[in-house]
Coordinates of C-alpha atoms and ligand atoms in Angstrom, one line a residue:
X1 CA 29.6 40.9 20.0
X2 CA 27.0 41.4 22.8
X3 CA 26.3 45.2 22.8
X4 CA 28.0 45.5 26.5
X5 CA 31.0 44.5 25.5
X6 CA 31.6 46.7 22.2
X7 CA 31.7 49.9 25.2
X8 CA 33.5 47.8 28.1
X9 CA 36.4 49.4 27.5
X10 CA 34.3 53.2 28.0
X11 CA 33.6 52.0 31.6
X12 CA 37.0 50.6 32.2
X13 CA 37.9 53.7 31.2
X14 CA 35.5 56.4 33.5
X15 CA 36.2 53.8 36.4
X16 CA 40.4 54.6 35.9
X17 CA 39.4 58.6 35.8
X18 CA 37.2 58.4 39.0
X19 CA 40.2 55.9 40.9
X20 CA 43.2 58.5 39.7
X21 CA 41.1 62.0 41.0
X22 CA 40.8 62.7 37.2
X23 CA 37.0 62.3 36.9
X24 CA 35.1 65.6 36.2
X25 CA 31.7 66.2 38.1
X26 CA 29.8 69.1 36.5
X27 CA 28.0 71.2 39.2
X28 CA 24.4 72.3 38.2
X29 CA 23.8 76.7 38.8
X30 CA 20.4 78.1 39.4
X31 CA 21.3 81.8 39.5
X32 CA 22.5 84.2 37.1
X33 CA 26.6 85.1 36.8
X34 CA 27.4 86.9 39.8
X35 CA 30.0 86.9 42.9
X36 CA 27.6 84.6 44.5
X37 CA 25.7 81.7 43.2
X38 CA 23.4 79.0 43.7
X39 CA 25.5 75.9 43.1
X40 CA 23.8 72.6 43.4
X41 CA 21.1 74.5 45.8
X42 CA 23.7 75.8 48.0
X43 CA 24.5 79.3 48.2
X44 CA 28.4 79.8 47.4
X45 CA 30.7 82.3 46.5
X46 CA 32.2 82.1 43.3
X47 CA 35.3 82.1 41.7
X48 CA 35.2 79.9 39.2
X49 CA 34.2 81.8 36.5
X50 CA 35.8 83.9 33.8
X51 CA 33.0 86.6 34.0
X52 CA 36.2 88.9 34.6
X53 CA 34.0 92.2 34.6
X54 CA 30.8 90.8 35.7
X55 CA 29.0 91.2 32.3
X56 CA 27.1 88.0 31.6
X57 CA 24.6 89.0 34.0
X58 CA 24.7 93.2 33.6
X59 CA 21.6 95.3 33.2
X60 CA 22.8 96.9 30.0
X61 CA 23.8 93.8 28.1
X62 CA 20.6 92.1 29.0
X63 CA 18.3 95.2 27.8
X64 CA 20.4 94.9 24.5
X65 CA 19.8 91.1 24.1
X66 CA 15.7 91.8 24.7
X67 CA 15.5 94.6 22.6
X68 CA 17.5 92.4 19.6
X69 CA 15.1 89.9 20.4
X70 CA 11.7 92.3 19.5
X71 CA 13.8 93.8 16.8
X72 CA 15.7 90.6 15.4
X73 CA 14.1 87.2 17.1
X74 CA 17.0 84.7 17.8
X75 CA 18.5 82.8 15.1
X76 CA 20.2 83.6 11.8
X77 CA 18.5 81.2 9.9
X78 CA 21.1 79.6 8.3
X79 CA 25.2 80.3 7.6
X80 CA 26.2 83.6 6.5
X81 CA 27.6 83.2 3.3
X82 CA 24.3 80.8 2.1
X83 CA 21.7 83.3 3.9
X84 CA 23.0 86.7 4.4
X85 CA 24.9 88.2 7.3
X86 CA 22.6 90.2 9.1
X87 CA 23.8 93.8 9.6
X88 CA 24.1 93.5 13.6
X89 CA 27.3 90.8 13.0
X90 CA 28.7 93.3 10.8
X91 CA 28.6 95.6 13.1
X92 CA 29.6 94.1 15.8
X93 CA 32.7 93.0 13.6
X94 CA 33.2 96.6 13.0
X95 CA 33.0 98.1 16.2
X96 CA 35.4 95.0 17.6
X97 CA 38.1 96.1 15.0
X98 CA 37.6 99.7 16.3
X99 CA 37.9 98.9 19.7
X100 CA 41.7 96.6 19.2
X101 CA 42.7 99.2 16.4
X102 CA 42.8 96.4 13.6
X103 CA 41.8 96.9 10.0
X104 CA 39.0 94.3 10.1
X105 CA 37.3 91.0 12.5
X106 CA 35.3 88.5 12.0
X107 CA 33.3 86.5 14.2
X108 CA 32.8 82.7 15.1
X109 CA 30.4 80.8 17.0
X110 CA 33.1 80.9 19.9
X111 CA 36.8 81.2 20.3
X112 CA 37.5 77.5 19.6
X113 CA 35.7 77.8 16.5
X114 CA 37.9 80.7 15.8
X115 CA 41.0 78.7 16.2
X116 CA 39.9 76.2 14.1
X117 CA 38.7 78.0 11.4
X118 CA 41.8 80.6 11.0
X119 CA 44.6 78.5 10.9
X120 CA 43.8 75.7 8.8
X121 CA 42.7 78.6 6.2
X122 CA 46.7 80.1 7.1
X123 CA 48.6 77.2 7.0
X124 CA 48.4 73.6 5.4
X125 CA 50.9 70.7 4.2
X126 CA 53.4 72.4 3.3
X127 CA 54.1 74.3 6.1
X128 CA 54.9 74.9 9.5
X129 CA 53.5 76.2 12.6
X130 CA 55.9 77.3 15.8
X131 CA 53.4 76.3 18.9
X132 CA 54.0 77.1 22.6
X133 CA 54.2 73.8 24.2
X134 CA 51.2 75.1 26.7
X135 CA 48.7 76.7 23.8
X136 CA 45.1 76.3 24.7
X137 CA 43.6 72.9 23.1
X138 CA 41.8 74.8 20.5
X139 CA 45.2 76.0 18.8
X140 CA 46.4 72.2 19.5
X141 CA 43.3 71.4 17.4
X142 CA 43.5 73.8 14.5
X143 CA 47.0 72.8 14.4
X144 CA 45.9 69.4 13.7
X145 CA 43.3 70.6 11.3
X146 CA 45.9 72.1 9.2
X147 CA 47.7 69.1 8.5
X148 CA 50.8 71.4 8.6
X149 CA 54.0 70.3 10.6
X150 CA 53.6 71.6 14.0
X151 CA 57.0 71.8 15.8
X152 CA 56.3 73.3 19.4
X153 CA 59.1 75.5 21.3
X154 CA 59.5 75.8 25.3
X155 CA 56.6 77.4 27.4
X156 CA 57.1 81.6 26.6
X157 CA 60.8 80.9 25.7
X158 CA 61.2 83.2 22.8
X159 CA 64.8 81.9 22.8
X160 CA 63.9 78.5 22.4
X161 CA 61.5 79.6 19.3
X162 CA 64.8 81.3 17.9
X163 CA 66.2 77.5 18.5
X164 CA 63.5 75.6 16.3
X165 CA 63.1 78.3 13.7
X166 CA 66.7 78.2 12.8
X167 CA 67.3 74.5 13.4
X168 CA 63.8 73.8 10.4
X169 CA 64.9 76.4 8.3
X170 CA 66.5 74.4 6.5
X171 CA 63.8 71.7 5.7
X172 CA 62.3 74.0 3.2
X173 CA 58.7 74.8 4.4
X174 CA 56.5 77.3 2.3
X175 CA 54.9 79.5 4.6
X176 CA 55.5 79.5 8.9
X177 CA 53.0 80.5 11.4
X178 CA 54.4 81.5 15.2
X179 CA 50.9 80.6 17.4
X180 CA 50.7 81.5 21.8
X181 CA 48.5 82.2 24.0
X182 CA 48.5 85.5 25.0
X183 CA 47.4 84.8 28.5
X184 CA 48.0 81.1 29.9
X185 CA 44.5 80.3 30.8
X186 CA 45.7 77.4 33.5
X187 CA 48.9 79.5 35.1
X188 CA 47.8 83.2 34.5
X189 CA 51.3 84.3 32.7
X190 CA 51.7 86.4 30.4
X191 CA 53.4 85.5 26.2
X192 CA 56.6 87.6 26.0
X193 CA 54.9 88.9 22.7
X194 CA 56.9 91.7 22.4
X195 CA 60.1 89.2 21.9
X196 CA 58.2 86.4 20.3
X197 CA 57.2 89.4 17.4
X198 CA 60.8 90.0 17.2
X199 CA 61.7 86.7 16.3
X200 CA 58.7 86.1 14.0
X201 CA 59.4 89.7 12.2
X202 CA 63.1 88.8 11.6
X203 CA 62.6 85.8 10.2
X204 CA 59.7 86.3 8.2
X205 CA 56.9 84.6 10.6
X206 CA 53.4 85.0 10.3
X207 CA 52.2 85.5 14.2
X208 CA 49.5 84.8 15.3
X209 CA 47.8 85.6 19.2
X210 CA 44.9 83.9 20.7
X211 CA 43.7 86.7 23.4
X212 CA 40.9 84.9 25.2
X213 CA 42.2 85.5 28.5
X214 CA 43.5 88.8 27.6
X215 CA 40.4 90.3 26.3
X216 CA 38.5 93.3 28.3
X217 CA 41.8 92.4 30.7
X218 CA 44.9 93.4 29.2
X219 CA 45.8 97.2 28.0
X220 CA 44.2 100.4 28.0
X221 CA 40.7 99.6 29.3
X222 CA 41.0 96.1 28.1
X223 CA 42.0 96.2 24.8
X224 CA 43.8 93.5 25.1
X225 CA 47.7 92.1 24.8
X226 CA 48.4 93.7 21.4
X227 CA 47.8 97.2 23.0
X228 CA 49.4 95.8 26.5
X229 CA 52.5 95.8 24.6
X230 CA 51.7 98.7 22.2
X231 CA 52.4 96.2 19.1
X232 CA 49.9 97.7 16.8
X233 CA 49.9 96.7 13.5
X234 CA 52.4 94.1 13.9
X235 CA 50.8 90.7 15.2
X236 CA 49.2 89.9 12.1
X237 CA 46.1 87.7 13.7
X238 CA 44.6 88.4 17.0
X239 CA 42.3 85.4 17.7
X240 CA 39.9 86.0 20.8
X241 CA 36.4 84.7 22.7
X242 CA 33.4 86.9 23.3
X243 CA 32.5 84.4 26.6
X244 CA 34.9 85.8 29.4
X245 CA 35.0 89.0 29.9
X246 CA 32.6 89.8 27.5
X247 CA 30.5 87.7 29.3
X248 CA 28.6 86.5 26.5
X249 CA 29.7 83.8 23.8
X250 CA 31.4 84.1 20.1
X251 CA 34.6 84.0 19.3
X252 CA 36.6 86.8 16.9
X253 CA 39.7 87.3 14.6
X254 CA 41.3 90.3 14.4
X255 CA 43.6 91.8 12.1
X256 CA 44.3 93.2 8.4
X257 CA 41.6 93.5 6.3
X258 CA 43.0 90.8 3.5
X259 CA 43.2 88.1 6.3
X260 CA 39.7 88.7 7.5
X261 CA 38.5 88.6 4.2
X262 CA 40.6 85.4 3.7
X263 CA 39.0 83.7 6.3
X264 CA 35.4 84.8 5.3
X265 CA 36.1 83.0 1.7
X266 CA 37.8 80.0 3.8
X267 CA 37.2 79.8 7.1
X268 CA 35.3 76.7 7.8
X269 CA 33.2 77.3 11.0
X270 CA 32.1 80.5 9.3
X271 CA 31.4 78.7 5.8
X272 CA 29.7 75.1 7.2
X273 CA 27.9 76.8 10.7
X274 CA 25.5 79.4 11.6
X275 CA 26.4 82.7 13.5
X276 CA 25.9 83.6 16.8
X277 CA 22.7 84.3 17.7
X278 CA 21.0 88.1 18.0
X279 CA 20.5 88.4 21.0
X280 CA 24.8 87.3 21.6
X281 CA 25.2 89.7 19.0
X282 CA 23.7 92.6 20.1
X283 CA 25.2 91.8 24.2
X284 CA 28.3 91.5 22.8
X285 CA 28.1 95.3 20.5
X286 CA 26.9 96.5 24.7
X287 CA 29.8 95.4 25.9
X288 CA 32.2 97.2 23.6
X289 CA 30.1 100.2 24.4
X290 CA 30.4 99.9 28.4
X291 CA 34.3 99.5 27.5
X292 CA 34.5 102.1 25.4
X293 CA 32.7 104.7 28.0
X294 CA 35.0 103.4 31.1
X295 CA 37.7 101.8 32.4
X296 CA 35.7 101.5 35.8
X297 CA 35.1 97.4 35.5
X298 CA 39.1 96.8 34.7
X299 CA 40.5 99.1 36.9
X300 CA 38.1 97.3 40.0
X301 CA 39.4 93.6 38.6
X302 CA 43.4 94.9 38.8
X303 CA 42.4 95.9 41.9
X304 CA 41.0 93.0 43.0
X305 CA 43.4 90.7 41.4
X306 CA 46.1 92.9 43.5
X307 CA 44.5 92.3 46.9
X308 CA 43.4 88.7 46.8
X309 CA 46.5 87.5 45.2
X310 CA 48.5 89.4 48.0
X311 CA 46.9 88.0 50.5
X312 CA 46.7 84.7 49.6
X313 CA 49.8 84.6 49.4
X314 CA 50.7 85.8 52.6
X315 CA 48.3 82.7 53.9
X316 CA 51.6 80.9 52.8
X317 CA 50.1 79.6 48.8
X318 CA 51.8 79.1 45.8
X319 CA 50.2 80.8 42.9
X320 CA 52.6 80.0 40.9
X321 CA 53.9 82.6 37.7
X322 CA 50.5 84.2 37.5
X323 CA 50.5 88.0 36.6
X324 CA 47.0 88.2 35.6
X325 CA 43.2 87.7 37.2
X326 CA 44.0 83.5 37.2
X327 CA 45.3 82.7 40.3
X328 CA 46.6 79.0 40.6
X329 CA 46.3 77.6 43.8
X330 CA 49.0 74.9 43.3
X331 CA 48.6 71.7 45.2
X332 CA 50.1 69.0 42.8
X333 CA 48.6 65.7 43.6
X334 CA 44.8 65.4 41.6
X335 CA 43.2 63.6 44.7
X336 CA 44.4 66.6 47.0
X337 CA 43.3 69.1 44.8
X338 CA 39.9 67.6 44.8
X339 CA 40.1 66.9 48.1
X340 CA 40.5 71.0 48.6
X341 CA 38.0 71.8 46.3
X342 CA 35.1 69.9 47.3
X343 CA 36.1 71.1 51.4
X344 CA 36.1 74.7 49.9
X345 CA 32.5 74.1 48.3
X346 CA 31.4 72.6 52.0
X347 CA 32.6 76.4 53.3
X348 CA 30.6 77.6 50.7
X349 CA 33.2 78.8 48.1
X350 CA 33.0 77.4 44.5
X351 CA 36.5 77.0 43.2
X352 CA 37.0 73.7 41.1
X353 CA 40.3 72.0 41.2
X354 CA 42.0 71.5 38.0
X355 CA 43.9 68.2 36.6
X356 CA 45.3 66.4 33.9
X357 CA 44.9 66.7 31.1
X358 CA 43.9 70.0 31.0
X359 CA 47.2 70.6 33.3
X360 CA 50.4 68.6 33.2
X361 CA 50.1 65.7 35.8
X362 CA 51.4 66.3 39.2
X363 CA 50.4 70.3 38.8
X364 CA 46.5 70.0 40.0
X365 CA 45.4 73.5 41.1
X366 CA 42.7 75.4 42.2
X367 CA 42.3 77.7 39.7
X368 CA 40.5 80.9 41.1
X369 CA 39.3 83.4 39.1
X370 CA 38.7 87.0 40.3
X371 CA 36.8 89.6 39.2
X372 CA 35.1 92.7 38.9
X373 CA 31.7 91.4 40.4
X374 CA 33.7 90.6 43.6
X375 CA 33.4 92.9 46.7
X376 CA 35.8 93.5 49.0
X377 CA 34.1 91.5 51.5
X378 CA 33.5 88.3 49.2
X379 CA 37.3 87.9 49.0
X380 CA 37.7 87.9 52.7
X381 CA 35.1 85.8 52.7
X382 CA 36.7 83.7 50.5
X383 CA 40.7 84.1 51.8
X384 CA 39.1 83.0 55.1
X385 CA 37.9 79.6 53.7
X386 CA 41.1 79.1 51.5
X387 CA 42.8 79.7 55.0
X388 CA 40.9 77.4 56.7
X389 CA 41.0 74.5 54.3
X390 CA 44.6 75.0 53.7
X391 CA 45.9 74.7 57.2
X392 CA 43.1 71.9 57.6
X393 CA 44.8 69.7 54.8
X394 CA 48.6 70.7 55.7
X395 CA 48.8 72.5 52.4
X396 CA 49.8 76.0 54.5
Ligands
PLP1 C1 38.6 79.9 26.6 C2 39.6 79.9 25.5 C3 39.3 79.6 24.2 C4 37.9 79.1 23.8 O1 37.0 80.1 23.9 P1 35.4 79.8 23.8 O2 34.8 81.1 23.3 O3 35.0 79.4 25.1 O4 35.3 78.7 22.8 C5 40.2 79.6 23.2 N1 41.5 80.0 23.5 C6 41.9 80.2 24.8 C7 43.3 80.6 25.0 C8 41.0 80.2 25.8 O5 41.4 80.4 27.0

């Protein structure tokens, strides 16, 4: 077969994405994390990013990476458990558990790597997992990787997981895993967890959270949904990233000291891959310590979150069941969604437009994402433009 033809079907393919709105163009940034950017040479303001506090790009989180850096270098050198852990990820592990009251973490390279190292090391053949039907693709893929029988219940419907736990009990599974979201990272709702750990408790239900959007977001000075909903010591596995409002990159799991040490014996992104790097390491232990000393940075992105999503609002948008910092901007159609998107860029606001199938089809959104780095002039700025653009394409 000539060598054209072998990938025919790959162009086919990217040609049907780019005719149905679906086809992703990747902006390119020259500037650091901020409220404002420079975005394919163009000044714009941003709210795309999940920067929530305005870390990745804060004075005392980049001294710490430097000074790891002169103290450390960069890399690990090789995986933990073949080359030694270095002390900094131990510490870091420690002061994370500290901060979200939990026995013991553990960190990954990121919080997909997380996912997909904790639950195939929970769960395997002979079991099952209870998934929200909207979990984050990461859970989809650990899932997966467990090879155990996924049976998914209806979006934050803790009746519904009731339902399916009652109506498999009877199939005879070994162990079973309940798995959500805490926060929905496309529709910025918030996992009934508080219910969902009834259920699990009373029937005997490992749960398990993945807190990436609720990290640095949710409870007392962002300690995230577990403390939101004061359920200490009863979600079993708290699963979370160290890139949003961290504002660096890792990934953690959170929770009693036997799991954690589980996961370091059989977790296989910490066994088969090399840490995060110092310099991560020692921004991310930064970060816990400007958390720890204030609520300052969470209080200003509630506040924030308030205001913008109250007035865009009154412009006449949907924003759908968001309760958190993600504010949907529905619009339904892919091509329209686009369409708003690449306007809003033109005004100079970056805000990407969101379609299958990282959302159902027919929900395209703009997703904006607010934070702490945002003034309270940048979101007039930016409720201006969505104004503007809105009205311009009949969406308002
Ligand atoms: C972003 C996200 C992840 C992945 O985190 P990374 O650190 O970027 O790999 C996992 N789960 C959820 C729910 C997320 O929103």
């Amino acid at each position: 077969m000539p060598d054209q033809e072998k990938i025919q079907w790959i162009s086919d393919e990217l040609e049907n994405l780019r005719q149905s709105g679906l086809y992703t163009s990747i902006r390119t940034l020259n500037s650091p994390q901020g409220s404002w950017l420079d975005v394919d040479g163009k000044r714009a303001l941003n709210f795309c990013s999940n920067n929530y506090l305005g870390l990745a790009n804060h004075p005392k989180i980049t001294q710490a990476a430097k000074k790891a850096i002169d103290d450390f270098g960069v890399g690990p050198g090789a995986v933990r458990t073949i080359a030694g852990t270095m002390g900094l990820h131990l510490e870091l592990e420690n002061r994370l558990a500290a901060f979200k009251g939990v026995e013991a973490a553990i960190t990954f390279q990121s919080g997909f790597n997380a996912n997909i190292g904790a639950i195939p090391a929970l769960v395997s053949k002979e079991d099952v997992i209870y998934s929200d039907e909207l979990n984050h693709a990461s859970i989809i893929d650990g899932c997966r990787l467990s090879r155990a029988k996924v049976i998914r219940y209806a979006h934050c419907d803790p009746e519904d997981l009731n339902r399916v736990i009652n109506e498999s009990s009877k199939d005879g599974y070994r162990r079973t895993l309940v798995i959500t979201d805490g926060v929905f990272s496309m529709d910025g709702d918030v996992a009934p967890l508080d219910d969902i750990y009834q259920i699990a408790h009373a029937h005997n239900c490992l749960l398990m959270v993945d807190d990436a959007h609720g990290e640095g977001v949710l409870g007392r000075g962002g300690r995230g949904i577990v403390d939101h909903y004061d359920l200490h010591g009863k979600v079993d596995i708290e699963v979370g990233t160290l890139s949003k409002a961290f504002g660096v990159v890792g990934g953690l799991v959170a929770g009693k000291r036997i799991i954690i040490d589980w996961l370091r014996q059989r977790g296989r992104p910490f066994l088969f891959s090399s840490a995060m790097t110092l310099p991560d390491v020692a921004a991310c232990i930064a970060a816990v310590d400007l958390l720890e000393q204030s609520t300052e940075l969470v209080d200003r992105l509630w506040k924030n979150t308030a205001y913008f999503k109250e007035e865009v609002q009154k412009l006449g948008f949907d924003t759908g069941n968001s309760a958190t910092p993600i504010t949907p901007i529905m619009l339904g159609e892919a091509p329209l969604a686009q369409e708003f998107s690449r306007r809003l860029f033109e005004e100079g606001v970056f805000a990407m437009s969101i379609g299958f199938p990282t959302v159902p089809r027919g929900k395209a959104r703009i997703r904006v994402m607010i934070s702490a780095a945002h003034s309270r002039e940048d979101l007039n700025r930016g409720l201006e433009i969505f104004g503007k653009v809105g009205k311009e394409l009949h969406v308002i």
